[in-house]
JSON list of C-alpha atoms in Angstrom, two decimals:
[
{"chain": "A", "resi": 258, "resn": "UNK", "atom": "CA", "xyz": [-45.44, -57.14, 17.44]},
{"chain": "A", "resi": 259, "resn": "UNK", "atom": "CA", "xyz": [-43.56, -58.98, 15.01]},
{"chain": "A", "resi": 260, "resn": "UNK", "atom": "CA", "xyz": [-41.80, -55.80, 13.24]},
{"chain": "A", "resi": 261, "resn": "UNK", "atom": "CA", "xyz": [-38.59, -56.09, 14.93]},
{"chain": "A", "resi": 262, "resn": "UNK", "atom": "CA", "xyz": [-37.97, -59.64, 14.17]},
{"chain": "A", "resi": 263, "resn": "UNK", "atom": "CA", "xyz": [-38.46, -58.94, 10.33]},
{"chain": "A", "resi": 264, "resn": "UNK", "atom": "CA", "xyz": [-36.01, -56.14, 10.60]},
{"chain": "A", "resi": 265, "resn": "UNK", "atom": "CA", "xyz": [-33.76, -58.43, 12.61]},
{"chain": "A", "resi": 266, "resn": "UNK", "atom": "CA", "xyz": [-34.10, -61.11, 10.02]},
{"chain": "A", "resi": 267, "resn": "UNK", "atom": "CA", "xyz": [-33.19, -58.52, 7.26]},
{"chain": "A", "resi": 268, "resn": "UNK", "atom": "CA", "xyz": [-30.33, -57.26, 8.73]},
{"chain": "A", "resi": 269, "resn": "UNK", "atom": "CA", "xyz": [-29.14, -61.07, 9.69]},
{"chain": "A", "resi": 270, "resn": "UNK", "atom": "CA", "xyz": [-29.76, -62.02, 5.86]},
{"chain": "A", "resi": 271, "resn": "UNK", "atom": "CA", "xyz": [-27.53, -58.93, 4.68]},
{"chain": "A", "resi": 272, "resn": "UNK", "atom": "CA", "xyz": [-24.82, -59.66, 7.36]},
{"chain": "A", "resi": 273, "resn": "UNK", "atom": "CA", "xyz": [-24.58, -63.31, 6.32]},
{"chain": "A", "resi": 274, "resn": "UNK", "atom": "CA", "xyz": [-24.91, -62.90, 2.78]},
{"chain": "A", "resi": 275, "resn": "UNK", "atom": "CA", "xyz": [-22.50, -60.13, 2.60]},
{"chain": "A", "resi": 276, "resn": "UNK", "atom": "CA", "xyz": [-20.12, -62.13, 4.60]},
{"chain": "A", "resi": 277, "resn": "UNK", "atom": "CA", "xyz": [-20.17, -64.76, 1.74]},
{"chain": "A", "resi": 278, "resn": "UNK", "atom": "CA", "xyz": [-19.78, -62.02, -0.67]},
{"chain": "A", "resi": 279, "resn": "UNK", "atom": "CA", "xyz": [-17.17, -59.86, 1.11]},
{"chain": "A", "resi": 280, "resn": "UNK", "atom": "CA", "xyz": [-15.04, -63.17, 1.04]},
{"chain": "A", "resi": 281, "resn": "UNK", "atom": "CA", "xyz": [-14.84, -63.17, -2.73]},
{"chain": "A", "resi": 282, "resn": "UNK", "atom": "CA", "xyz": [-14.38, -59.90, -3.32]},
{"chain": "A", "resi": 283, "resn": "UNK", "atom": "CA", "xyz": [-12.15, -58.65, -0.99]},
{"chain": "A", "resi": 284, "resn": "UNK", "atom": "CA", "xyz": [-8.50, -58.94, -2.74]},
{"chain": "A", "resi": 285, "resn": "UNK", "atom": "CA", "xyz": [-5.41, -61.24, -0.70]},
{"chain": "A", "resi": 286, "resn": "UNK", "atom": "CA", "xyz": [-2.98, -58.90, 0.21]},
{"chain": "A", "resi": 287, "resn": "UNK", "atom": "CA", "xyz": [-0.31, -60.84, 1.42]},
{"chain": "A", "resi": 288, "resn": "UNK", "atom": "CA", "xyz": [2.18, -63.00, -0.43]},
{"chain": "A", "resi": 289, "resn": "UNK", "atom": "CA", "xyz": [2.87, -66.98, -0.14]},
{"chain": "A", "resi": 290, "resn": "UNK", "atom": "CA", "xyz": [1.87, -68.44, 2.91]},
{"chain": "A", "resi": 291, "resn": "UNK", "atom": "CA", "xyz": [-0.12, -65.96, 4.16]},
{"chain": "A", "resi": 292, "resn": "UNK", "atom": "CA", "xyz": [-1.92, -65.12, 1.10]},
{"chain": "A", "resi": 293, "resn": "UNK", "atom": "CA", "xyz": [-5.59, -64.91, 1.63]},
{"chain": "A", "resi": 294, "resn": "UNK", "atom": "CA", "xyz": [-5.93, -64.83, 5.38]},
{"chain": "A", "resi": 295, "resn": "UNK", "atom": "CA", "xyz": [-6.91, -60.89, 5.13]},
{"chain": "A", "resi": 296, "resn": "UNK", "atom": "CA", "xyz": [-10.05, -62.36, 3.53]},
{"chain": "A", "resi": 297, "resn": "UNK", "atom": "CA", "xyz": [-10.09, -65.07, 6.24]},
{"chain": "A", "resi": 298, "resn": "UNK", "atom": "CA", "xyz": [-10.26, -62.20, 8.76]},
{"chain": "A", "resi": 299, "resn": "UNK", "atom": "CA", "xyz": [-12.90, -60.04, 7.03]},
{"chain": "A", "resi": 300, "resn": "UNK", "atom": "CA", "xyz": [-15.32, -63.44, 6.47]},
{"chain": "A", "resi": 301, "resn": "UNK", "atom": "CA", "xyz": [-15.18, -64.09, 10.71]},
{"chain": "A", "resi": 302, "resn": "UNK", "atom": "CA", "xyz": [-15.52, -60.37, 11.19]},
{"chain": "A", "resi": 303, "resn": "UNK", "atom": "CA", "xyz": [-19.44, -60.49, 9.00]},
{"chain": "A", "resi": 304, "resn": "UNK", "atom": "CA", "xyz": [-19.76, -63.61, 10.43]},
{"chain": "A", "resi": 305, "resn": "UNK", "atom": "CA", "xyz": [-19.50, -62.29, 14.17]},
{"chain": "A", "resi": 306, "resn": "UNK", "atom": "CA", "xyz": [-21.98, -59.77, 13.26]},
{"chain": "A", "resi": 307, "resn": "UNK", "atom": "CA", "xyz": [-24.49, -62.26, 11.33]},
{"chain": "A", "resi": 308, "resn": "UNK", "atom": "CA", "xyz": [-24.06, -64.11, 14.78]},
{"chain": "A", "resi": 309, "resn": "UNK", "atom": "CA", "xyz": [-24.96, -61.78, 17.12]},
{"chain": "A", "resi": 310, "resn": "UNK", "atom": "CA", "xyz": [-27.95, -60.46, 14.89]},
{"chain": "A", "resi": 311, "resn": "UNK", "atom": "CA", "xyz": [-29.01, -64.09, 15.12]},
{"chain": "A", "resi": 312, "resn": "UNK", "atom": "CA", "xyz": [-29.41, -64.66, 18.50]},
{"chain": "A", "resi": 313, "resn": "UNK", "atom": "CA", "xyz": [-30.84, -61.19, 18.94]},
{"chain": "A", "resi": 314, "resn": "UNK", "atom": "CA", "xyz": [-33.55, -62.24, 16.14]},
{"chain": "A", "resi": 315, "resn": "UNK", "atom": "CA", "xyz": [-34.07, -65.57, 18.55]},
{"chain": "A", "resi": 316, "resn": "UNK", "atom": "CA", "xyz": [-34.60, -63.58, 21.21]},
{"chain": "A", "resi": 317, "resn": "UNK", "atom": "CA", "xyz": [-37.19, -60.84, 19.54]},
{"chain": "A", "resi": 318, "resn": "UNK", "atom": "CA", "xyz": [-39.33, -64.01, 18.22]},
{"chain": "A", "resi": 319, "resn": "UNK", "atom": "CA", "xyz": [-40.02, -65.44, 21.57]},
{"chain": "A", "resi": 320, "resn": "UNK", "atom": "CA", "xyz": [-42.28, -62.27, 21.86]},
{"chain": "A", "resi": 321, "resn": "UNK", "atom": "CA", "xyz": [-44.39, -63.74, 19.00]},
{"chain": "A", "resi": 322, "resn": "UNK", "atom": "CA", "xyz": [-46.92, -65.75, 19.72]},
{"chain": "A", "resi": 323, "resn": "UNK", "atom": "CA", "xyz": [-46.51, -69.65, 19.46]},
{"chain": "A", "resi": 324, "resn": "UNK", "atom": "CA", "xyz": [-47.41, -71.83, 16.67]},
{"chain": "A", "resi": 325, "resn": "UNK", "atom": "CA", "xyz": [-46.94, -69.09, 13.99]},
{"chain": "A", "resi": 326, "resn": "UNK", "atom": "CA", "xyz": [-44.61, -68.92, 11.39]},
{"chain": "A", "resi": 327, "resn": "UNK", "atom": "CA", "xyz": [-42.87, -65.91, 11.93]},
{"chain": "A", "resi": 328, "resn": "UNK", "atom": "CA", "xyz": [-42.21, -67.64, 15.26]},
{"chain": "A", "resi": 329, "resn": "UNK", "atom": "CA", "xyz": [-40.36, -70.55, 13.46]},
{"chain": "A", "resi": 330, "resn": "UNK", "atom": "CA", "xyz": [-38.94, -68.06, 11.02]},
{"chain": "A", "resi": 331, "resn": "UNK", "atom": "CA", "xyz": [-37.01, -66.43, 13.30]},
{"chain": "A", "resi": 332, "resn": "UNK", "atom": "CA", "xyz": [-34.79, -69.58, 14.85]},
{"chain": "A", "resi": 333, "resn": "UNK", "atom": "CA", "xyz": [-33.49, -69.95, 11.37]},
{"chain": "A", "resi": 334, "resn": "UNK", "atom": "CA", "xyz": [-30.64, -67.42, 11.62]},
{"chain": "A", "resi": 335, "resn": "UNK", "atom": "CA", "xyz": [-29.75, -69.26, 15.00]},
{"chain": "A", "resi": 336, "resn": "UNK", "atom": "CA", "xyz": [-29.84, -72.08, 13.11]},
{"chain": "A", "resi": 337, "resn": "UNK", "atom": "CA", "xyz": [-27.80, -71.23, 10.71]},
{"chain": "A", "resi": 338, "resn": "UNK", "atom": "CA", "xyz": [-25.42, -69.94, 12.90]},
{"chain": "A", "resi": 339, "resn": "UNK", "atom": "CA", "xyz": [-25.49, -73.56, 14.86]},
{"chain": "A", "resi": 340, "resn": "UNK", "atom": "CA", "xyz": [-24.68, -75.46, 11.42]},
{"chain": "A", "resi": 341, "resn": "UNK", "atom": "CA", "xyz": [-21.56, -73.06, 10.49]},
{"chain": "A", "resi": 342, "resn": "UNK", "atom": "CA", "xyz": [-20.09, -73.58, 14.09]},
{"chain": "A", "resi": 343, "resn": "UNK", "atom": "CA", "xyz": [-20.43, -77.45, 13.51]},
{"chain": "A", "resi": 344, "resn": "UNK", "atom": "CA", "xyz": [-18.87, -77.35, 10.41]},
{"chain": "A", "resi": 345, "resn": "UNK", "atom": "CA", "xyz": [-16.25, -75.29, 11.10]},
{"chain": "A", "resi": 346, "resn": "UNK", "atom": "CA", "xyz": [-16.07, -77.88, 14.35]},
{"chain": "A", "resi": 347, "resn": "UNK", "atom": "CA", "xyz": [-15.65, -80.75, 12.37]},
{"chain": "A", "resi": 348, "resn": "UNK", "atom": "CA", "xyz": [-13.51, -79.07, 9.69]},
{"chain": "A", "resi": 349, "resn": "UNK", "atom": "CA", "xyz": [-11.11, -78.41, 13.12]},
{"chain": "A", "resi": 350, "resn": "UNK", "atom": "CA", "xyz": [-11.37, -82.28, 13.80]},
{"chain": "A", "resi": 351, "resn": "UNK", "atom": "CA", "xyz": [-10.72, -83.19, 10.62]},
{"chain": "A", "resi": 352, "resn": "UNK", "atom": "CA", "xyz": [-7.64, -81.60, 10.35]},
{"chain": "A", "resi": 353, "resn": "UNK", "atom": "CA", "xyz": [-6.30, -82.56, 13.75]},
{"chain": "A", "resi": 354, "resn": "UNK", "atom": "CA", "xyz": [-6.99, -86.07, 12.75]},
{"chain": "A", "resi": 355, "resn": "UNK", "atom": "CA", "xyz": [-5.41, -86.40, 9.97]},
{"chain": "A", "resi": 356, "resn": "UNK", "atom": "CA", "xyz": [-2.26, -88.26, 10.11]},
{"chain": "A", "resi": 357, "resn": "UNK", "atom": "CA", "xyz": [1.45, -86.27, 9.86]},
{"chain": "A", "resi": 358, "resn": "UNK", "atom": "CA", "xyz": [4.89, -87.46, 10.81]},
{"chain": "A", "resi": 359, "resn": "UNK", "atom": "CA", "xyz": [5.92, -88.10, 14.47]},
{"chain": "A", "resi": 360, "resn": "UNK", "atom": "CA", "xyz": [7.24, -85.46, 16.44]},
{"chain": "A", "resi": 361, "resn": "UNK", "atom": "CA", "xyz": [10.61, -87.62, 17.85]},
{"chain": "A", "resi": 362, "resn": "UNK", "atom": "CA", "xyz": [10.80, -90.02, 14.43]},
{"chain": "A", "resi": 363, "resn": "UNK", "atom": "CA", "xyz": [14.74, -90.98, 14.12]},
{"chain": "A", "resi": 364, "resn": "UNK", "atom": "CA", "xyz": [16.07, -90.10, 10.67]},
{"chain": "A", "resi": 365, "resn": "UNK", "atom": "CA", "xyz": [15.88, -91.97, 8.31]},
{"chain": "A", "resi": 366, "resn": "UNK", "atom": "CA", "xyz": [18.80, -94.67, 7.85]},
{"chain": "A", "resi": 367, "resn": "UNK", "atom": "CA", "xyz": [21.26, -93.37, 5.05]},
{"chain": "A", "resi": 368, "resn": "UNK", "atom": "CA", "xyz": [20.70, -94.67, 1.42]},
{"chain": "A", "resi": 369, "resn": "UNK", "atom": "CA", "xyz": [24.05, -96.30, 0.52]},
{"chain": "A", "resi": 370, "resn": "UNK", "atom": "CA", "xyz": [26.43, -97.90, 2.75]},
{"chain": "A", "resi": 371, "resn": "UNK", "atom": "CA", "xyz": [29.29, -95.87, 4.41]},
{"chain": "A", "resi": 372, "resn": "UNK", "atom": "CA", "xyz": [32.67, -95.73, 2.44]},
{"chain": "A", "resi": 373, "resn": "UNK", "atom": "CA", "xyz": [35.24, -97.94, 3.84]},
{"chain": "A", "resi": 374, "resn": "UNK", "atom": "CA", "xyz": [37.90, -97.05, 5.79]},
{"chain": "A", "resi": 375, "resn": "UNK", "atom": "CA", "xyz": [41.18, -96.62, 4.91]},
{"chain": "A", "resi": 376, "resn": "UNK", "atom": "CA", "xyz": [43.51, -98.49, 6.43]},
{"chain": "A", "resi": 377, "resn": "UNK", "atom": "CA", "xyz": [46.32, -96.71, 8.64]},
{"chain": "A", "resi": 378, "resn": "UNK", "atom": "CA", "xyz": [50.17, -96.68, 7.61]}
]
């Protein structure tokens, strides 16, 4: 009864590992500002998978009965997947909070004082 949760589990653990790992190794392939967000993309794209695999793994262990371990085993991929949505939650936040100049802010008043004029004549 509780085969496909340990094969659920397994796969989980080698989606979410290798997402970790498939970070570091994949190369950037893009130049200046973009540099790095090929690596970005290939992270979310494990990550989705390690996702779905987790709530699939919370499902199968409901079929096990309550109170054992493989039971409680198998909410830890959903948890996992719960604690990486609430940081990447508050690392959103973060950055929306932080302070950064005002979008209509007048420019800023000139550093010496205008030349004089010249009279006429």
């Amino acid at each position: 009864m509780g085969k496909p949760v340990w094969i659920f589990l397994a796969a989980w653990a080698v989606a979410f590992v290798g997402s970790f790992a498939a970070f570091v190794l994949t190369p950037a392939t893009d130049f200046g500002l973009a540099a790095g967000w090929n690596k970005v993309g290939v992270f979310m794209g494990w990550q989705s998978v390690a996702g779905a695999l987790a709530v699939v793994t919370a499902v199968a262990s409901r079929r096990v009965p309550r109170g054992t371990r493989l039971r409680w085993l198998g909410l830890v991929p959903l948890a996992a997947l719960l604690l990486l949505l609430a940081a990447f939650g508050a690392l959103v936040l973060w950055a929306n909070l932080q302070r950064s100049a005002p979008v209509g802010a007048p420019p800023a008043a000139p550093v010496t004082a205008p030349a004089p004029v010249a009279p006429d004549g």
